mmCIF file of C-alpha atoms in Angstrom:
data_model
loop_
_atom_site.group_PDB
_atom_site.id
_atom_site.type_symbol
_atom_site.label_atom_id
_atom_site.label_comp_id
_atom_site.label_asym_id
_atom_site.label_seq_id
_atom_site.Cartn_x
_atom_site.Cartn_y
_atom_site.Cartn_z
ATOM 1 C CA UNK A 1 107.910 -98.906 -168.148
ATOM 2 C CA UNK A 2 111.303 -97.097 -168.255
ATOM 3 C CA UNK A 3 111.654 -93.601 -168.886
ATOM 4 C CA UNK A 4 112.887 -94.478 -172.259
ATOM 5 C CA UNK A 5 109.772 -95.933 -173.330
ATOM 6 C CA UNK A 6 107.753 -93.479 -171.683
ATOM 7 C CA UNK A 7 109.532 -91.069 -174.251
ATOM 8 C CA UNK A 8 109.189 -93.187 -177.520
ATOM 9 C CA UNK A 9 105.533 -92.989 -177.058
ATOM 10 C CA UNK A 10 106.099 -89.582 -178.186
ATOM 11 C CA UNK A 11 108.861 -89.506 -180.593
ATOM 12 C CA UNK A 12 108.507 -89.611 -184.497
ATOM 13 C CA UNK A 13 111.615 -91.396 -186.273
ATOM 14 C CA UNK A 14 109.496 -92.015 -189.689
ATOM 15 C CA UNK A 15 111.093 -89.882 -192.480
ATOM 16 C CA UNK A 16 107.787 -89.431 -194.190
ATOM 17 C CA UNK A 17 106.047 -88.281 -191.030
ATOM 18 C CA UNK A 18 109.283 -85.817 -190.491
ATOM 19 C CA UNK A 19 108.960 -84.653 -193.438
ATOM 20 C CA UNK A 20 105.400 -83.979 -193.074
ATOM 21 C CA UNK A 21 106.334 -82.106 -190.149
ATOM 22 C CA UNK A 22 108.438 -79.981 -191.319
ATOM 23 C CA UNK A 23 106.337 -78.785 -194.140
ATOM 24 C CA UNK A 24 103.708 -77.912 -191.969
ATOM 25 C CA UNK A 25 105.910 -75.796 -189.883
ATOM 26 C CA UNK A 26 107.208 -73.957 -193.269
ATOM 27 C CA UNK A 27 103.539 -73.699 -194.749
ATOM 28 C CA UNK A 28 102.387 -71.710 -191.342
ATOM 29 C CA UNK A 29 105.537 -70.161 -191.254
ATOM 30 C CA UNK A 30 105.992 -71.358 -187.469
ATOM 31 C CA UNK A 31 108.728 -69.831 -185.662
ATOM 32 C CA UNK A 32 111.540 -72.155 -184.786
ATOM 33 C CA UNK A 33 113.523 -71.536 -181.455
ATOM 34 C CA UNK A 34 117.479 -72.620 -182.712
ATOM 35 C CA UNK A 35 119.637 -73.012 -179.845
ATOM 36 C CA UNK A 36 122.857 -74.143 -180.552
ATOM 37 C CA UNK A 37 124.269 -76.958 -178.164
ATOM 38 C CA UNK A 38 127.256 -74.994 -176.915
ATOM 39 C CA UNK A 39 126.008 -71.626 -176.234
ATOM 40 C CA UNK A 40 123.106 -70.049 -173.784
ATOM 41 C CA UNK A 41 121.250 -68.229 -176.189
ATOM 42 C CA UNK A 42 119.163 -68.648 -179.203
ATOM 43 C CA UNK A 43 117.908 -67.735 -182.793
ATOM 44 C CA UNK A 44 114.398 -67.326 -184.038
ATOM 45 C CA UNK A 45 114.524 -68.911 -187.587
ATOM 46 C CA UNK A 46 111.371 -70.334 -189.438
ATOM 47 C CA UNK A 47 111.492 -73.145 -192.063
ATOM 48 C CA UNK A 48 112.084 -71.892 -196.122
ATOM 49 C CA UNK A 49 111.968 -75.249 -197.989
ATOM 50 C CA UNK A 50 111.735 -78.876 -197.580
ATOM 51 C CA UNK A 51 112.703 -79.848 -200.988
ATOM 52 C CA UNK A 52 111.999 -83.078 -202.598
ATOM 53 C CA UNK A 53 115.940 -83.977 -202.835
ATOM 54 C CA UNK A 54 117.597 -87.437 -201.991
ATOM 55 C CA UNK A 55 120.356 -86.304 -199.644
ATOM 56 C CA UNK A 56 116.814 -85.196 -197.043
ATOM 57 C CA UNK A 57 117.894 -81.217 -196.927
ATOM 58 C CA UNK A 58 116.264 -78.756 -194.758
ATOM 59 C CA UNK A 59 116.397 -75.027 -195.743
ATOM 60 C CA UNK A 60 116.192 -72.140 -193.055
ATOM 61 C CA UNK A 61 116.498 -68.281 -193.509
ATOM 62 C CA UNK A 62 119.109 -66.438 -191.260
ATOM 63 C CA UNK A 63 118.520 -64.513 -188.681
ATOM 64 C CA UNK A 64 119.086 -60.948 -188.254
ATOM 65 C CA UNK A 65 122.261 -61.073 -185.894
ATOM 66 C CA UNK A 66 125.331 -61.998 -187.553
ATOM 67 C CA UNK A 67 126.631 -63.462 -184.025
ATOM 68 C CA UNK A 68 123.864 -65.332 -184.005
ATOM 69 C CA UNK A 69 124.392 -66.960 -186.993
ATOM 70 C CA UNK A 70 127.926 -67.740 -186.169
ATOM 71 C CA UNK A 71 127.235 -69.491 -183.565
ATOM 72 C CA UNK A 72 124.788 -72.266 -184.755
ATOM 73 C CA UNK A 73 127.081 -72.137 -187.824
ATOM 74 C CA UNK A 74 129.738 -73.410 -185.478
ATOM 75 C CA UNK A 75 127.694 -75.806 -183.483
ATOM 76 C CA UNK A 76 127.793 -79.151 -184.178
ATOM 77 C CA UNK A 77 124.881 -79.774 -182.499
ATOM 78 C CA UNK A 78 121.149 -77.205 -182.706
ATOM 79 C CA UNK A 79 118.143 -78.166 -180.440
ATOM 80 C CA UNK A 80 115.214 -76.357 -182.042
ATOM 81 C CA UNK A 81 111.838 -76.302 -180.840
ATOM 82 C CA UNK A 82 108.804 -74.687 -182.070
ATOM 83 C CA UNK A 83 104.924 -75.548 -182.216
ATOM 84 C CA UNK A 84 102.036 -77.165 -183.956
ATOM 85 C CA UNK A 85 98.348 -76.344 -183.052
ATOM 86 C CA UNK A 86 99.402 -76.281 -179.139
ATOM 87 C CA UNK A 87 101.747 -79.162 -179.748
ATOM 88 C CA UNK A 88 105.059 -78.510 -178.652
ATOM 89 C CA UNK A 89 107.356 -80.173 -181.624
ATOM 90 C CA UNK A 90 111.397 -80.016 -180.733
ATOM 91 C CA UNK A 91 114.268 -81.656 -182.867
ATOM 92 C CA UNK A 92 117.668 -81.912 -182.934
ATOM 93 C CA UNK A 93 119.720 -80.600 -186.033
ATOM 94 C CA UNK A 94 123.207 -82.288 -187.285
ATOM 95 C CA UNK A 95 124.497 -78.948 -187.647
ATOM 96 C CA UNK A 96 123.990 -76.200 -190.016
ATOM 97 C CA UNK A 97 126.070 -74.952 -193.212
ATOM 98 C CA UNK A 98 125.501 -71.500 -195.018
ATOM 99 C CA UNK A 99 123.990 -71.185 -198.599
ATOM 100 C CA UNK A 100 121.554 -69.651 -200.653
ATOM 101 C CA UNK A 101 117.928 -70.110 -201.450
ATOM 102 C CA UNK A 102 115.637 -67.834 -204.283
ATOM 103 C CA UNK A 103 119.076 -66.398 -204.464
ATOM 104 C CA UNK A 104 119.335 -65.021 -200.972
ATOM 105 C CA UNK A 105 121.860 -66.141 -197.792
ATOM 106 C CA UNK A 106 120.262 -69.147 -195.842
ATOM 107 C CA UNK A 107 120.972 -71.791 -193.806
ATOM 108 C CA UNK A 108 120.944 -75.877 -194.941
ATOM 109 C CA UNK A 109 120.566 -78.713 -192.782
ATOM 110 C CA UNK A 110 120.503 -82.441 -193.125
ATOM 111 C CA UNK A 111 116.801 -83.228 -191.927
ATOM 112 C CA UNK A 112 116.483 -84.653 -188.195
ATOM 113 C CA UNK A 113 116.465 -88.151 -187.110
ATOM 114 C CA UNK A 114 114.055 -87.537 -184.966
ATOM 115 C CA UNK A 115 110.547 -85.110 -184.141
ATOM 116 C CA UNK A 116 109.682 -85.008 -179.933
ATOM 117 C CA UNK A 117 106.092 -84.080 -180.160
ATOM 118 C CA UNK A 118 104.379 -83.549 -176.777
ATOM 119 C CA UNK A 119 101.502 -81.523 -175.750
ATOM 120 C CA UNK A 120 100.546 -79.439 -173.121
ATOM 121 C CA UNK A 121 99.402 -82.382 -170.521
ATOM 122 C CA UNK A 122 101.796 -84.862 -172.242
ATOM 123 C CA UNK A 123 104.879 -83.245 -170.953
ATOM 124 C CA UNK A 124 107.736 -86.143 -170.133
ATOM 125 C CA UNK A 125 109.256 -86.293 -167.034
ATOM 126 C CA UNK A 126 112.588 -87.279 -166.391
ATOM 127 C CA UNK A 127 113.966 -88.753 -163.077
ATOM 128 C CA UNK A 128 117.089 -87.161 -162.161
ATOM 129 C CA UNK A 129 120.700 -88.301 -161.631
ATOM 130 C CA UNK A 130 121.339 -89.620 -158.045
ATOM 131 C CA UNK A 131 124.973 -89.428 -158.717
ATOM 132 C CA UNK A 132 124.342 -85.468 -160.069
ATOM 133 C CA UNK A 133 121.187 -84.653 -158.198
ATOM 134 C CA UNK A 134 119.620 -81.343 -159.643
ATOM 135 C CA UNK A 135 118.852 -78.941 -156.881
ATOM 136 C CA UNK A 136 116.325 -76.535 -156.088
ATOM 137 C CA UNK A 137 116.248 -73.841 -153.327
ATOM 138 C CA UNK A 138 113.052 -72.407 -152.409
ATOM 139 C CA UNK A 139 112.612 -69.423 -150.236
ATOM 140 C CA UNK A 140 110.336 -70.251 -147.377
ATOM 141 C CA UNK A 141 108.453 -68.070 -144.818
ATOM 142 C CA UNK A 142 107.272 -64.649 -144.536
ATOM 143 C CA UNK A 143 108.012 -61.952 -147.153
ATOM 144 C CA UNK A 144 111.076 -60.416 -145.885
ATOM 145 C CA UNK A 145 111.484 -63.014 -143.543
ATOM 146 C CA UNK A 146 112.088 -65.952 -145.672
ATOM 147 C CA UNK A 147 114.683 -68.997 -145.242
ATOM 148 C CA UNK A 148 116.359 -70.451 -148.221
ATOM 149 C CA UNK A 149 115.067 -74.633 -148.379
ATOM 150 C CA UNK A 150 117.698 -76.805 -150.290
ATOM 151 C CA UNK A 151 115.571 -79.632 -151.996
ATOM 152 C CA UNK A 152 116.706 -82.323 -154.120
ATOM 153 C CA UNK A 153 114.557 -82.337 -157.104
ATOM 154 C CA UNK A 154 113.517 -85.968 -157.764
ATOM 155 C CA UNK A 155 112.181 -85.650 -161.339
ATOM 156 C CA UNK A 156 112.048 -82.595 -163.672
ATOM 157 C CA UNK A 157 109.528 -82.187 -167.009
ATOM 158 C CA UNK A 158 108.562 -79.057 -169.083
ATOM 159 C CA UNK A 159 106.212 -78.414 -166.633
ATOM 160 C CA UNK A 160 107.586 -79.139 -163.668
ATOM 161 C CA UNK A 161 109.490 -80.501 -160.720
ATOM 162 C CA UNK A 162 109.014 -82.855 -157.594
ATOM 163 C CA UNK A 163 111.087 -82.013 -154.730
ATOM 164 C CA UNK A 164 112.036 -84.186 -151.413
ATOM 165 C CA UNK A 165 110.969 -82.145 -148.218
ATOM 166 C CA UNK A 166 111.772 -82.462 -144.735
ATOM 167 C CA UNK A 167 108.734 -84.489 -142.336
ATOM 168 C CA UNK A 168 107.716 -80.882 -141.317
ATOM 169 C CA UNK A 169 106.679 -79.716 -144.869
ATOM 170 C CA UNK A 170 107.722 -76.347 -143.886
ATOM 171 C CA UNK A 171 104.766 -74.702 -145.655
ATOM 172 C CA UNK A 172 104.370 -76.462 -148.061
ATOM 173 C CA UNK A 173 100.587 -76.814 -149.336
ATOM 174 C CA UNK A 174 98.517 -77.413 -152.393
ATOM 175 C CA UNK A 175 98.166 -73.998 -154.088
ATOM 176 C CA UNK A 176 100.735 -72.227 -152.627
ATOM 177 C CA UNK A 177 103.355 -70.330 -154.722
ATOM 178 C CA UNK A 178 107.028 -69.646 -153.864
ATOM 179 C CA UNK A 179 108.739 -66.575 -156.138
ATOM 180 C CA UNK A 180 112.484 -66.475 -156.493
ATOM 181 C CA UNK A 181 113.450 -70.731 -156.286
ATOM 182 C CA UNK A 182 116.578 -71.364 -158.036
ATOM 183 C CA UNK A 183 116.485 -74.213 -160.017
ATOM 184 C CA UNK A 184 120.532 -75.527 -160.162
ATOM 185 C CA UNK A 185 120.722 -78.128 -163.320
ATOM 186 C CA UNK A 186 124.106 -78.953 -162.935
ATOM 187 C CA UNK A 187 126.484 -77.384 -164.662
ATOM 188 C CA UNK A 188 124.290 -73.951 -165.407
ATOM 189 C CA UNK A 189 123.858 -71.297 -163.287
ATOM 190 C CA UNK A 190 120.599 -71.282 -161.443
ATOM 191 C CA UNK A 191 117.421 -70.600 -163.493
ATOM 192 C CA UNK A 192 114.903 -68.216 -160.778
ATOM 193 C CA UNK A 193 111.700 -69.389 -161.162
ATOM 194 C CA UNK A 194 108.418 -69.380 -159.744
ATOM 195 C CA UNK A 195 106.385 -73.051 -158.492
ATOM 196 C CA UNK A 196 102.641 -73.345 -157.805
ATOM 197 C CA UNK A 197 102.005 -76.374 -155.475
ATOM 198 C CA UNK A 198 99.424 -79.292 -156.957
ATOM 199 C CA UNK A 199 100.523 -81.988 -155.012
ATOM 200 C CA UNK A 200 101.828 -83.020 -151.561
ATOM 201 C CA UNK A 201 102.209 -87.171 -150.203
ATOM 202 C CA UNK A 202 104.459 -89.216 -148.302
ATOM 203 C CA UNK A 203 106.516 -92.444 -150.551
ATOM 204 C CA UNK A 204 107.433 -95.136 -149.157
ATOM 205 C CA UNK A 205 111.188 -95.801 -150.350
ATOM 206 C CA UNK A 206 112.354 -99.588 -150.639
ATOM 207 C CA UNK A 207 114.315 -99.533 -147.761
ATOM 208 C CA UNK A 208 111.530 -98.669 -145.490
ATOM 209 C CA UNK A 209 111.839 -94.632 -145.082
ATOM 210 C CA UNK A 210 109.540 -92.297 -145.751
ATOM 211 C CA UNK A 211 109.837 -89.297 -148.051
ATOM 212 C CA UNK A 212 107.701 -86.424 -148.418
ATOM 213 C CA UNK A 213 107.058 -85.842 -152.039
ATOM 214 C CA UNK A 214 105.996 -82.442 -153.406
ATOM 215 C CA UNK A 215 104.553 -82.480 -157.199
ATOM 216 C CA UNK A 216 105.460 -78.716 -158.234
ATOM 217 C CA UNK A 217 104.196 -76.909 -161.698
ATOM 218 C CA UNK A 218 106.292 -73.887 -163.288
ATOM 219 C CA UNK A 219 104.582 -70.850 -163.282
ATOM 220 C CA UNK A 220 105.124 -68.185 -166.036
ATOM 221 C CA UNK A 221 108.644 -69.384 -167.294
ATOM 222 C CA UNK A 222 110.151 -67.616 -170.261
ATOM 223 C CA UNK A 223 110.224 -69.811 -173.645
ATOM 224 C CA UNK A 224 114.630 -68.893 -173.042
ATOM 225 C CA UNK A 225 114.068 -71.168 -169.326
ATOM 226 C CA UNK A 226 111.264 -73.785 -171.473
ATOM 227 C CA UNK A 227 114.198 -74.286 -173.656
ATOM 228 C CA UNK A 228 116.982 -74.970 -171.251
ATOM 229 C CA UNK A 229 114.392 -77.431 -169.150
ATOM 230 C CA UNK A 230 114.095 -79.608 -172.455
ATOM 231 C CA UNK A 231 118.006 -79.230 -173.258
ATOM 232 C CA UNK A 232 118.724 -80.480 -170.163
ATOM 233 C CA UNK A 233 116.263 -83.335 -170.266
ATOM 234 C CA UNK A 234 117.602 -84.397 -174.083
ATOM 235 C CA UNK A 235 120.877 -84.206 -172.658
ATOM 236 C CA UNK A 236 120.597 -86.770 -169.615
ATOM 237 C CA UNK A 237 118.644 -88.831 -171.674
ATOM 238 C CA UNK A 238 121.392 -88.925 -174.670
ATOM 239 C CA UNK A 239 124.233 -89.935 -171.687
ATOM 240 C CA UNK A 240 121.974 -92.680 -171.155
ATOM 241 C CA UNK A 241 121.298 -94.002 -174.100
ATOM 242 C CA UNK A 242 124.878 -93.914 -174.572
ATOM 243 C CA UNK A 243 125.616 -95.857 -171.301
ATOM 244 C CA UNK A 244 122.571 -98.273 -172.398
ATOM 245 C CA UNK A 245 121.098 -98.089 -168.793
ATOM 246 C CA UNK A 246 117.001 -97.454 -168.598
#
């Protein structure tokens, strides 16, 4: 199965079911995470209005920060992501115009092509680039005493990363935790996180060699980091789906 199939198992391109969707998140007044595509920080918006209307408008109130509202106003491009009863739901918005709704400012958007809905243990995971590897460099050793380790991360998710490790390990054990990695996804600057161990086994690559693979879950990431994981994940997978490769 390609990674592109892996995702359509979770991906809902039925208007009816979109719309469904998007009433429930207005009816429970979810909070909707807005980032726009070109800038590194976000709006908390929730959903007014899905109105019964042909041209498939979406109706959101503004937020509070003028510059914030400028910004996703500019952007072609919004990646919002909120959630469902645990269920992580995150779309992608055509871009946003100003208006007015029960006669006060808001913000109208064509409805999305497409819902991601994933939960909790459902989280996709992409493998990376080889041609752009994503990096990730994890302080090893003692406190106070610790080396920086340079790993290639071999696939990334929402909740997660495996890395590529020396034969040696160096430390590396089910369980453990490493404070202050920096996670390098390209063309950001590095995201410090924290990585709890779960899983550590050698591969067997085609050409013969042996890897040491180490299965790594995020520990206590902000939703600002959860956000720019899942950016970076649509992203790749838009570049492929524009170069038509799996």
């Amino acid at each position: 199965m390609s990674d592109e199939d892996d995702l359509a198992r979770f991906v809902v391109r039925g208007p009816k079911e979109i719309r469904f969707l998007m009433r429930q998140l207005s009816e429970r007044t979810s909070l909707v995470s807005a980032y726009p595509a070109d800038a590194g920080h976000f709006a908390l918006l929730s959903i007014l209005d899905v109105p019964e209307s042909p041209d498939e408008h979406l109706i959101l109130d503004v937020s509070q920060d003028e510059a914030q509202n400028t910004a996703l106003l500019r952007s072609e491009r919004i990646i919002c992501v909120s959630q469902l009863d645990r269920v992580r739901i995150q779309f992608e918005l055509p871009g946003i115009q100003a208006g007015r709704h029960l006669d006060k400012p808001a913000l109208i958007s064509r409805m999305p092509a497409a819902v991601l809905r994933l939960q909790r243990r459902e989280f996709y995971r992409l493998q990376t680039p080889v041609t752009d590897p994503v990096r990730c460099v994890v302080p090893i050793g003692e406190a106070g005493k610790s080396q920086p380790l340079d790993t290639r991360v071999l696939d990334i998710s929402g909740g997660g990363v495996a890395v590529c490790l020396p034969d040696t390990g160096h430390g590396f054990h089910v369980d453990r935790e490493f404070t202050g990695c920096q996670l390098f996804l390209q063309d950001t600057q590095a995201l410090v996180i924290r990585l709890r161990v779960r899983n550590l086994f050698k591969v067997t690559l085609p050409g013969g060699n042996e890897i040491l693979r180490a299965g790594c879950e995020f520990v206590g990431l902000t939703p600002a980091q959860e956000n720019h994981i899942q950016r970076y994940i649509l992203r790749i997978e838009r570049e492929r789906a524009a170069r038509g490769t799996e």
